[in-house]
Structure formats: structure tokens, C-alpha cells
C-alpha positions as a printed NumPy array, in Angstrom:
array([[-265.416,  -78.173,   72.733],
       [-267.712,  -76.01 ,   70.617],
       [-269.159,  -78.964,   68.704],
       [-269.929,  -80.851,   71.911],
       [-271.663,  -77.87 ,   73.487],
       [-269.684,  -78.475,   76.682],
       [-268.154,  -75.015,   76.933],
       [-266.697,  -72.832,   79.619],
       [-268.434,  -69.527,   80.377],
       [-265.73 ,  -67.551,   78.611],
       [-263.999,  -68.859,   75.493],
       [-260.695,  -67.346,   74.342],
       [-260.35 ,  -68.228,   70.694],
       [-259.52 ,  -66.971,   67.212],
       [-262.822,  -65.255,   66.447],
       [-262.615,  -64.472,   62.76 ],
       [-265.841,  -63.355,   61.018],
       [-266.566,  -66.809,   59.586],
       [-266.185,  -68.584,   62.91 ],
       [-268.144,  -65.908,   64.757],
       [-271.016,  -66.17 ,   62.282],
       [-271.032,  -69.969,   62.541],
       [-271.209,  -70.174,   66.316],
       [-273.539,  -67.23 ,   66.8  ],
       [-275.975,  -68.697,   64.25 ],
       [-275.813,  -71.992,   66.135],
       [-276.712,  -70.164,   69.339],
       [-273.506,  -71.155,   71.091],
       [-272.158,  -67.67 ,   71.882],
       [-273.874,  -64.557,   73.212],
       [-274.367,  -61.237,   71.447],
       [-272.778,  -58.987,   74.062],
       [-273.683,  -55.697,   72.361],
       [-276.849,  -55.142,   74.479],
       [-274.812,  -55.546,   77.684],
       [-271.807,  -53.347,   76.981],
       [-273.052,  -49.871,   77.834],
       [-274.09 ,  -50.986,   81.323],
       [-271.616,  -53.715,   82.197],
       [-268.542,  -52.826,   80.118],
       [-268.644,  -49.018,   79.929],
       [-264.93 ,  -48.624,   79.18 ],
       [-265.029,  -50.996,   76.22 ],
       [-268.278,  -49.364,   75.095],
       [-266.713,  -45.904,   75.183],
       [-263.768,  -47.137,   73.12 ],
       [-266.09 ,  -48.614,   70.504],
       [-268.082,  -45.392,   70.275],
       [-264.955,  -43.261,   69.94 ],
       [-263.266,  -45.146,   67.103],
       [-265.063,  -45.895,   63.835],
       [-262.544,  -48.509,   62.721],
       [-262.834,  -50.464,   65.959],
       [-266.627,  -50.199,   65.775],
       [-266.796,  -51.49 ,   62.197],
       [-264.323,  -54.301,   62.783],
       [-265.986,  -55.484,   65.973],
       [-269.628,  -55.439,   64.91 ],
       [-270.665,  -58.493,   62.91 ],
       [-272.773,  -58.347,   59.761],
       [-275.921,  -59.103,   61.785],
       [-275.314,  -56.11 ,   64.066],
       [-274.064,  -58.126,   67.02 ],
       [-270.783,  -58.179,   68.935],
       [-269.656,  -61.639,   69.911],
       [-266.35 ,  -61.315,   71.717],
       [-264.38 ,  -58.974,   73.957],
       [-261.411,  -58.015,   71.797],
       [-257.681,  -57.616,   71.83 ],
       [-257.044,  -54.176,   70.278],
       [-253.915,  -53.145,   68.348],
       [-254.784,  -49.617,   67.266],
       [-251.194,  -48.336,   67.402],
       [-249.735,  -48.792,   63.912],
       [-246.404,  -49.88 ,   65.405],
       [-248.118,  -53.12 ,   66.401],
       [-249.422,  -54.05 ,   62.952],
       [-246.422,  -53.347,   60.727],
       [-244.362,  -56.224,   62.017],
       [-242.704,  -57.341,   58.801],
       [-240.772,  -55.701,   56.002],
       [-237.57 ,  -55.588,   54.012],
       [-234.085,  -55.324,   55.422],
       [-231.146,  -54.377,   53.204],
       [-227.412,  -54.719,   53.852],
       [-226.497,  -51.242,   55.065],
       [-222.846,  -52.25 ,   55.335],
       [-222.84 ,  -53.131,   51.638],
       [-224.5  ,  -49.833,   50.737],
       [-221.824,  -48.002,   52.714],
       [-218.982,  -50.067,   51.273],
       [-220.055,  -49.338,   47.692],
       [-221.105,  -45.734,   48.305],
       [-224.757,  -46.431,   47.463],
       [-227.818,  -44.667,   48.858],
       [-230.873,  -46.375,   50.312],
       [-233.106,  -47.116,   47.285],
       [-236.414,  -45.244,   47.1  ],
       [-237.681,  -46.391,   43.676],
       [-237.816,  -49.739,   41.914],
       [-235.219,  -48.545,   39.403],
       [-232.887,  -47.574,   42.233],
       [-233.466,  -50.901,   43.979],
       [-232.674,  -52.831,   40.817],
       [-229.469,  -50.865,   40.345],
       [-228.423,  -51.372,   43.977],
       [-228.958,  -55.132,   43.715],
       [-227.023,  -55.187,   40.46 ],
       [-224.14 ,  -53.313,   42.072],
       [-224.089,  -55.645,   45.08 ],
       [-223.445,  -58.475,   42.635],
       [-221.239,  -56.698,   40.074],
       [-218.939,  -55.169,   42.695],
       [-218.748,  -58.315,   44.832],
       [-220.173,  -56.669,   47.942],
       [-219.3  ,  -59.614,   50.185],
       [-215.735,  -59.678,   48.879],
       [-215.486,  -63.404,   48.22 ],
       [-214.616,  -62.962,   44.55 ],
       [-217.601,  -64.908,   43.265],
       [-220.276,  -62.295,   42.424],
       [-222.849,  -64.463,   44.19 ],
       [-224.865,  -61.79 ,   45.994],
       [-228.618,  -62.515,   45.849],
       [-232.011,  -61.839,   47.324],
       [-233.893,  -64.8  ,   48.772],
       [-236.768,  -65.711,   51.066],
       [-240.278,  -67.074,   51.155],
       [-242.413,  -66.292,   48.119],
       [-245.11 ,  -64.817,   50.362],
       [-242.536,  -62.369,   51.727],
       [-240.481,  -61.443,   48.665],
       [-243.688,  -61.   ,   46.682],
       [-244.322,  -57.952,   48.853],
       [-242.059,  -56.218,   46.381],
       [-245.315,  -55.941,   44.416],
       [-246.355,  -53.199,   46.856],
       [-243.793,  -50.964,   45.167],
       [-245.972,  -51.224,   42.062],
       [-249.154,  -50.463,   44.075],
       [-250.441,  -53.995,   43.768],
       [-250.24 ,  -57.305,   45.611],
       [-250.242,  -61.035,   45.049],
       [-253.855,  -61.103,   46.225],
       [-257.025,  -59.002,   46.357],
       [-256.757,  -55.322,   47.223],
       [-258.528,  -52.022,   46.641],
       [-258.191,  -49.883,   43.554],
       [-257.129,  -46.246,   43.843],
       [-260.645,  -45.258,   45.008],
       [-260.193,  -47.331,   48.171],
       [-263.524,  -49.119,   47.571],
       [-263.363,  -51.197,   44.401],
       [-261.926,  -54.666,   44.99 ],
       [-259.433,  -55.838,   42.375],
       [-257.455,  -59.034,   41.991],
       [-253.875,  -57.816,   41.987],
       [-252.479,  -60.533,   39.703],
       [-254.814,  -59.365,   36.895],
       [-253.631,  -55.754,   36.882],
       [-251.172,  -53.93 ,   34.662],
       [-249.268,  -52.958,   37.809],
       [-248.778,  -56.638,   38.582],
       [-247.494,  -57.127,   35.066],
       [-244.803,  -54.546,   35.86 ],
       [-243.991,  -56.395,   39.079],
       [-243.566,  -59.661,   37.183],
       [-241.286,  -57.938,   34.688],
       [-239.178,  -56.663,   37.603],
       [-238.967,  -60.131,   39.167],
       [-238.169,  -61.732,   35.811],
       [-235.268,  -59.306,   35.408],
       [-233.941,  -60.222,   38.855],
       [-234.21 ,  -63.913,   38.048],
       [-232.625,  -63.612,   34.607],
       [-229.654,  -61.721,   36.041],
       [-229.073,  -64.251,   38.812],
       [-230.102,  -61.817,   41.561],
       [-233.282,  -63.665,   42.574],
       [-232.333,  -66.935,   44.237],
       [-233.832,  -69.965,   42.404],
       [-234.524,  -71.43 ,   45.856],
       [-237.091,  -68.661,   46.293],
       [-239.511,  -71.243,   44.853],
       [-238.77 ,  -73.873,   47.536],
       [-240.244,  -72.086,   50.576],
       [-237.535,  -73.66 ,   52.732],
       [-236.425,  -71.483,   55.638],
       [-233.326,  -73.571,   56.32 ],
       [-232.038,  -72.853,   52.815],
       [-232.638,  -69.114,   53.196],
       [-230.923,  -68.949,   56.581],
       [-227.961,  -70.92 ,   55.242],
       [-227.48 ,  -68.419,   52.42 ],
       [-227.744,  -65.505,   54.842],
       [-224.974,  -67.095,   56.899],
       [-222.922,  -67.501,   53.725],
       [-222.931,  -63.685,   53.585],
       [-224.72 ,  -63.651,   50.23 ],
       [-228.125,  -62.072,   50.882],
       [-228.426,  -58.357,   50.185],
       [-232.186,  -58.044,   50.655],
       [-234.503,  -60.081,   52.853],
       [-238.05 ,  -59.781,   54.163],
       [-239.091,  -60.834,   57.665],
       [-239.752,  -59.51 ,   61.165],
       [-237.221,  -57.647,   63.338],
       [-236.535,  -60.697,   65.465],
       [-235.404,  -62.733,   62.468],
       [-233.081,  -59.962,   61.308],
       [-231.665,  -59.815,   64.82 ],
       [-231.068,  -63.562,   64.785],
       [-229.4  ,  -63.442,   61.358],
       [-226.982,  -60.743,   62.495],
       [-226.317,  -62.392,   65.863],
       [-225.642,  -65.785,   64.265],
       [-223.439,  -64.087,   61.682],
       [-221.385,  -62.461,   64.409],
       [-220.916,  -65.859,   66.045],
       [-219.634,  -67.099,   62.676],
       [-217.169,  -64.245,   62.326],
       [-219.332,  -62.13 ,   60.028],
       [-220.258,  -58.49 ,   60.472],
       [-223.655,  -58.12 ,   58.8  ],
       [-225.699,  -54.957,   59.195],
       [-229.263,  -55.215,   57.939],
       [-231.129,  -51.906,   58.01 ],
       [-234.849,  -51.364,   57.432],
       [-235.7  ,  -50.393,   53.878],
       [-238.681,  -48.021,   53.65 ],
       [-241.562,  -49.316,   51.567],
       [-240.733,  -48.225,   48.032],
       [-243.511,  -45.959,   46.824],
       [-244.767,  -45.696,   50.4  ],
       [-247.454,  -48.389,   50.157],
       [-248.103,  -51.534,   52.161],
       [-251.021,  -53.624,   50.888],
       [-251.156,  -56.191,   53.684],
       [-254.588,  -56.42 ,   55.319],
       [-252.835,  -57.034,   58.638],
       [-251.781,  -53.377,   58.697],
       [-255.452,  -52.339,   58.937],
       [-256.305,  -54.715,   61.761],
       [-257.211,  -52.683,   64.834],
       [-259.309,  -55.529,   66.229],
       [-257.306,  -58.722,   66.298],
       [-259.334,  -61.893,   65.642],
       [-258.704,  -63.076,   69.19 ],
       [-260.657,  -62.455,   72.337],
       [-263.196,  -63.839,   74.775],
       [-266.649,  -64.898,   73.644],
       [-269.293,  -65.761,   76.211],
       [-271.041,  -69.102,   76.014],
       [-274.823,  -69.123,   75.723],
       [-274.826,  -71.465,   78.731],
       [-273.222,  -68.784,   80.926],
       [-275.452,  -67.748,   83.823],
       [-273.658,  -64.469,   84.583],
       [-272.896,  -62.626,   81.357],
       [-272.862,  -59.309,   83.198],
       [-270.295,  -60.56 ,   85.695],
       [-267.863,  -61.762,   83.042],
       [-268.189,  -58.52 ,   81.088],
       [-267.595,  -56.454,   84.22 ],
       [-264.442,  -58.449,   84.899],
       [-263.132,  -58.155,   81.334],
       [-263.965,  -54.453,   81.18 ],
       [-261.4  ,  -53.883,   83.918],
       [-258.669,  -54.428,   81.311],
       [-260.007,  -51.424,   79.391],
       [-259.463,  -49.129,   82.389],
       [-256.161,  -47.327,   82.905],
       [-255.267,  -49.524,   85.856],
       [-256.268,  -52.716,   84.084],
       [-254.425,  -51.722,   80.931],
       [-251.241,  -51.152,   82.919],
       [-251.555,  -54.564,   84.544],
       [-252.24 ,  -56.178,   81.19 ],
       [-249.217,  -54.64 ,   79.466],
       [-246.663,  -54.029,   82.198],
       [-247.595,  -56.381,   85.014],
       [-247.025,  -55.508,   88.676],
       [-245.286,  -52.313,   89.745],
       [-242.16 ,  -52.988,   91.755],
       [-241.898,  -56.51 ,   90.393],
       [-242.095,  -56.58 ,   86.599],
       [-241.907,  -52.814,   86.024],
       [-241.049,  -49.529,   87.677],
       [-241.674,  -45.884,   86.897],
       [-238.545,  -43.739,   86.655],
       [-239.017,  -39.992,   86.127],
       [-242.505,  -40.689,   84.862],
       [-241.343,  -43.308,   82.36 ],
       [-242.472,  -46.925,   82.571],
       [-239.725,  -49.507,   82.202],
       [-239.421,  -53.211,   82.841],
       [-237.248,  -54.428,   85.685],
       [-234.401,  -56.905,   85.376],
       [-236.871,  -59.634,   86.309],
       [-238.166,  -59.235,   82.749],
       [-235.272,  -57.877,   80.696],
       [-232.322,  -59.656,   82.357],
       [-233.895,  -62.836,   83.637],
       [-231.391,  -65.627,   84.242],
       [-233.809,  -68.329,   83.138],
       [-236.258,  -66.953,   80.606],
       [-236.37 ,  -64.765,   77.525],
       [-237.951,  -61.376,   78.203],
       [-241.326,  -62.204,   76.656],
       [-241.552,  -65.433,   78.646],
       [-240.552,  -63.694,   81.867],
       [-243.155,  -60.986,   81.246],
       [-245.876,  -63.594,   80.72 ],
       [-245.629,  -64.451,   84.413],
       [-246.903,  -60.964,   85.207],
       [-248.739,  -59.625,   82.166],
       [-250.697,  -60.76 ,   79.107],
       [-250.807,  -57.944,   76.535],
       [-252.402,  -60.144,   73.854],
       [-255.391,  -61.253,   75.95 ],
       [-258.09 ,  -58.586,   75.737],
       [-257.866,  -54.808,   76.084],
       [-255.652,  -52.343,   74.237],
       [-252.095,  -53.514,   73.682],
       [-249.436,  -50.892,   74.385],
       [-246.852,  -50.366,   71.661],
       [-244.673,  -48.526,   74.181],
       [-244.619,  -51.607,   76.396],
       [-243.885,  -53.845,   73.431],
       [-241.042,  -51.571,   72.333],
       [-239.421,  -51.92 ,   75.76 ],
       [-238.79 ,  -55.552,   74.824],
       [-237.122,  -54.618,   71.528],
       [-233.535,  -53.645,   70.88 ],
       [-232.902,  -50.236,   69.338],
       [-232.305,  -51.956,   66.008],
       [-235.633,  -53.768,   66.196],
       [-237.388,  -50.518,   67.066],
       [-235.8  ,  -48.885,   64.022],
       [-237.204,  -51.597,   61.756],
       [-240.752,  -51.096,   63.037],
       [-240.548,  -47.301,   63.043],
       [-239.447,  -47.382,   59.403],
       [-241.934,  -49.973,   58.19 ],
       [-244.962,  -48.413,   59.887],
       [-244.473,  -45.212,   57.905],
       [-246.593,  -46.475,   55.014],
       [-249.961,  -45.981,   53.337],
       [-252.258,  -48.996,   53.785],
       [-255.332,  -47.5  ,   52.093],
       [-255.152,  -49.994,   49.212],
       [-255.097,  -53.022,   51.541],
       [-258.425,  -54.815,   51.681],
       [-260.322,  -54.631,   54.959],
       [-259.463,  -57.617,   57.16 ],
       [-262.931,  -57.984,   58.684],
       [-265.094,  -58.399,   55.612],
       [-267.396,  -61.38 ,   56.121],
       [-269.014,  -63.701,   53.6  ],
       [-272.605,  -64.897,   53.674],
       [-273.109,  -68.665,   53.71 ],
       [-273.649,  -68.663,   49.95 ],
       [-270.551,  -66.524,   49.36 ],
       [-268.505,  -68.743,   51.638],
       [-269.538,  -71.773,   49.589],
       [-268.373,  -70.044,   46.391],
       [-265.065,  -69.167,   48.018],
       [-264.576,  -72.726,   49.24 ],
       [-265.302,  -74.126,   45.795],
       [-263.07 ,  -71.802,   43.782],
       [-260.428,  -69.927,   45.794],
       [-257.89 ,  -72.725,   46.206],
       [-257.948,  -73.715,   42.546],
       [-257.59 ,  -70.089,   41.455],
       [-254.621,  -69.616,   43.767],
       [-252.99 ,  -72.761,   42.404],
       [-253.292,  -71.749,   38.752],
       [-252.228,  -68.162,   39.476],
       [-249.145,  -69.326,   41.391],
       [-248.182,  -71.637,   38.551],
       [-248.43 ,  -68.834,   36.   ],
       [-246.612,  -66.364,   38.263],
       [-243.664,  -68.672,   38.71 ],
       [-243.453,  -69.336,   34.964],
       [-243.541,  -65.617,   34.22 ],
       [-240.72 ,  -65.001,   36.693],
       [-238.492,  -67.781,   35.37 ],
       [-239.239,  -66.959,   31.742],
       [-240.936,  -70.292,   31.049],
       [-243.917,  -68.164,   29.995],
       [-243.756,  -64.812,   28.211],
       [-245.255,  -61.877,   30.086],
       [-246.056,  -60.132,   26.815],
       [-247.101,  -63.049,   24.617],
       [-248.948,  -65.201,   27.172],
       [-250.683,  -62.521,   29.241],
       [-254.113,  -62.861,   27.582],
       [-254.004,  -66.637,   27.918],
       [-253.167,  -66.182,   31.595],
       [-256.113,  -63.809,   32.124],
       [-258.427,  -66.248,   30.378],
       [-257.245,  -69.004,   32.71 ],
       [-257.975,  -66.837,   35.748],
       [-261.476,  -66.199,   34.413],
       [-262.006,  -69.906,   33.766],
       [-261.041,  -70.651,   37.362],
       [-263.67 ,  -68.283,   38.756],
       [-261.827,  -65.052,   39.472],
       [-264.836,  -62.927,   38.545],
       [-267.105,  -64.79 ,   40.962],
       [-264.496,  -64.474,   43.697],
       [-264.142,  -60.765,   43.012],
       [-267.912,  -60.321,   43.158],
       [-268.297,  -61.905,   46.588],
       [-265.423,  -59.856,   47.988],
       [-266.896,  -56.681,   46.582],
       [-270.271,  -57.492,   48.133],
       [-268.68 ,  -58.292,   51.496],
       [-266.592,  -55.125,   51.381],
       [-269.648,  -53.024,   50.523],
       [-271.491,  -54.445,   53.528],
       [-268.541,  -53.651,   55.753],
       [-268.315,  -50.065,   54.511],
       [-272.043,  -49.607,   55.11 ],
       [-271.8  ,  -50.443,   58.822]])
């Protein structure tokens, strides 16, 4: 649609900085910033009142190119984390781990004391690499770029001494049989199968997946109780946790003849009335107010035909534009799911790199040329360090030299420049 130029007046799309820059430079979408104060006063007031929203919404050229979906409540952006078998902790008289040493000892005890009681000492941790590698946060690093302690200097996590400690931790888990070898397969079916074999003491995913694991386990005669594990060390280095402005919203086509009219319509969703409609739907149908508290009706929560989120979509669209309500979202969660989010969102995300840094055309070309190859070589080394096929101590300098040869310094430089531009907004 965009390439043909045959566009609708309003375009709901994934407007990341790269895509926004591309289509604005081509003259296909309108800079709405000059219109907002007059035609979208509620959105304008929100932008002026929140520095993070302002910085994330304004593009590098000083324009605003879409009406956003806002998730400024931290409960909406900490949607994934670790769950640990609370029933196993209780059975063995172990406390919730709060340090990496404590976590290692807990996982060792799960295995040594046969927490699942099948006599085989086969208790493990498993899951996608991208998820289990979030254990690196406990060492104040990540499997990607992040900020140094000053919150401004961009570093490549896999080059740091902290990452070296993380690899040592993972190598220990692997050597002792605690880290599932199938961690390297990235096969969800394998992970779910092992969960249903009652073997997995630690897993990383969203609350819905944990709910499904426990529900399916119950159907199979198992009583599994996964509880949210607080982020060890208190850090979460995922850029998603800093995303107030989601990269989705409505841009206005340059062919639109009534920009003001569309903005006036969309601004309604930033009013109190519009926000309620967006998140809760229609009073008396999809929600009611009881003693001053909003709650969904059975049409949403006990629908005979549809899941709650599907039923709600017939009345509301909280991920369209406007400010999403965490309270409304929580009404769709079980108490257990709420507990996961409430635990995970209690974290420090100051070391996570800003999600809305944008590359120039030249920087984007460098990233395209080098980022994939760097990721490939880094992943290969990481996996060898974890399995012991490479020595963390003896091969570390060779590893760093390989990262340099594959352009890590150039990739760091463009991210630092982009981050500096963002901070200067």
C-alpha cells in the first residue's frame, strides 16, 4: 500500500523510527506536530506533561508522524519474567532465591533432592535462549547492547566482564546437568513437553504461558505451582520495559484532505470518556461500575463463545491509540497472573537502552551490513562457552578479537550517536 501510494487517510501500522523516517522522507505521511495543539489538545497536553512520551514520540527531524498507543503504566511493559516452582521450594524448605549464588544452590537442591519425586534426579531449567539468557540481568548485563552504569554510555553486553560472569554461571549449570541441552534448539514443543514431565524448576515466559503450563499439568494429574521470581539484583535490561510509546498508531497520509478532522477524531480517545470507551467498552454492556470500581460484565469474562480478550474486542480496543489502562488489563488476568506482573515490574530498567533511538541513513547501512554477522559469531561463541567447547578464561581474548573483526566497534559507535541524539531532544 505504501509503495503504491494508494493509501487510506489514516494508516494504522507499526511505526518504528526507521519506518517513520523512510515514509516521512518520501513525503507519504504528514508531520502532525503543527496541528496537535489546536486539533488534538488532549494528546498535546499529554506530550507536554511527560518528557519520556515527548522524546519517544518526536522523530529526529523534530516531527511527529503518528498518533500513538501509550503504555506508560509499568505493569504493561514488564510482561515477561522467570517463574520458579514454589511447591518445590516449599517441599524442600528453600527460600525464594535473591542472589545468583542462592539461585544456583536452589537449582542444585531441586536436582539433588529429587524435587519431583520420580527417583531420577532429572530436574532442569529449560526454555528459549532469548528468554533464559535474561539471567544475564542478574549480572547487570544483557545478551545485547545496553547502557553502562552512567545510564548514557552504550556498551555491548557480551564484551563485558559482567557477561563473562554470566557465561561462567551458565557453564556451571550446563556442566552439572541443570541447564537442558535442548535450550539450544529453540523448540517450544520440547520445552512444553519437559514442563509436563514435571521436570522444569525454572522457566521464563509471560503469565499466560505459566497459566497454561499449570492448567495442562492439572489435567495430566500434576500439581505444579509456578511463582514469580523477582529479578535477581533488581535489574531488567529489556528495552521493552522503557517503551511508553508503543511503535503502533495511526499516521496520516499526505493525500488526506482533512488532517484536522482525523486528529480531532483520534484525540477523543485521549479524553476521559474516550479512554474509558477504548479500554472498557460500553457501560452496561461490557462493563459496569460497582461502588466506584470498574469491572467487566459476564459478557466479557464469562462469555460462552469467546475468550475474554476476544469478547472485549467487540466493545473496546485498548491497543489502538490513546493511553492503555493497566487496571482494565488486570481485570482480564487471574490473581496468579497479576502476581507475576506485580513482581516482575518491580525492577530497575535504567541500564536498558532506549527503544526509540533512530539511525541516520548512513548508520542504518552500517547496521545492515554488520549487525547480523556480529550476532551470528557472538551466538556461536556464547554457546561454545556455555557447553565448555571453548574456555571462558583461555579463549576470551580471541573471542573479543573476533567481535572486533566483525564490526562491534562500528556498531557501538552508531548506537552511541543515535542515543546521544535521543537524549538531546
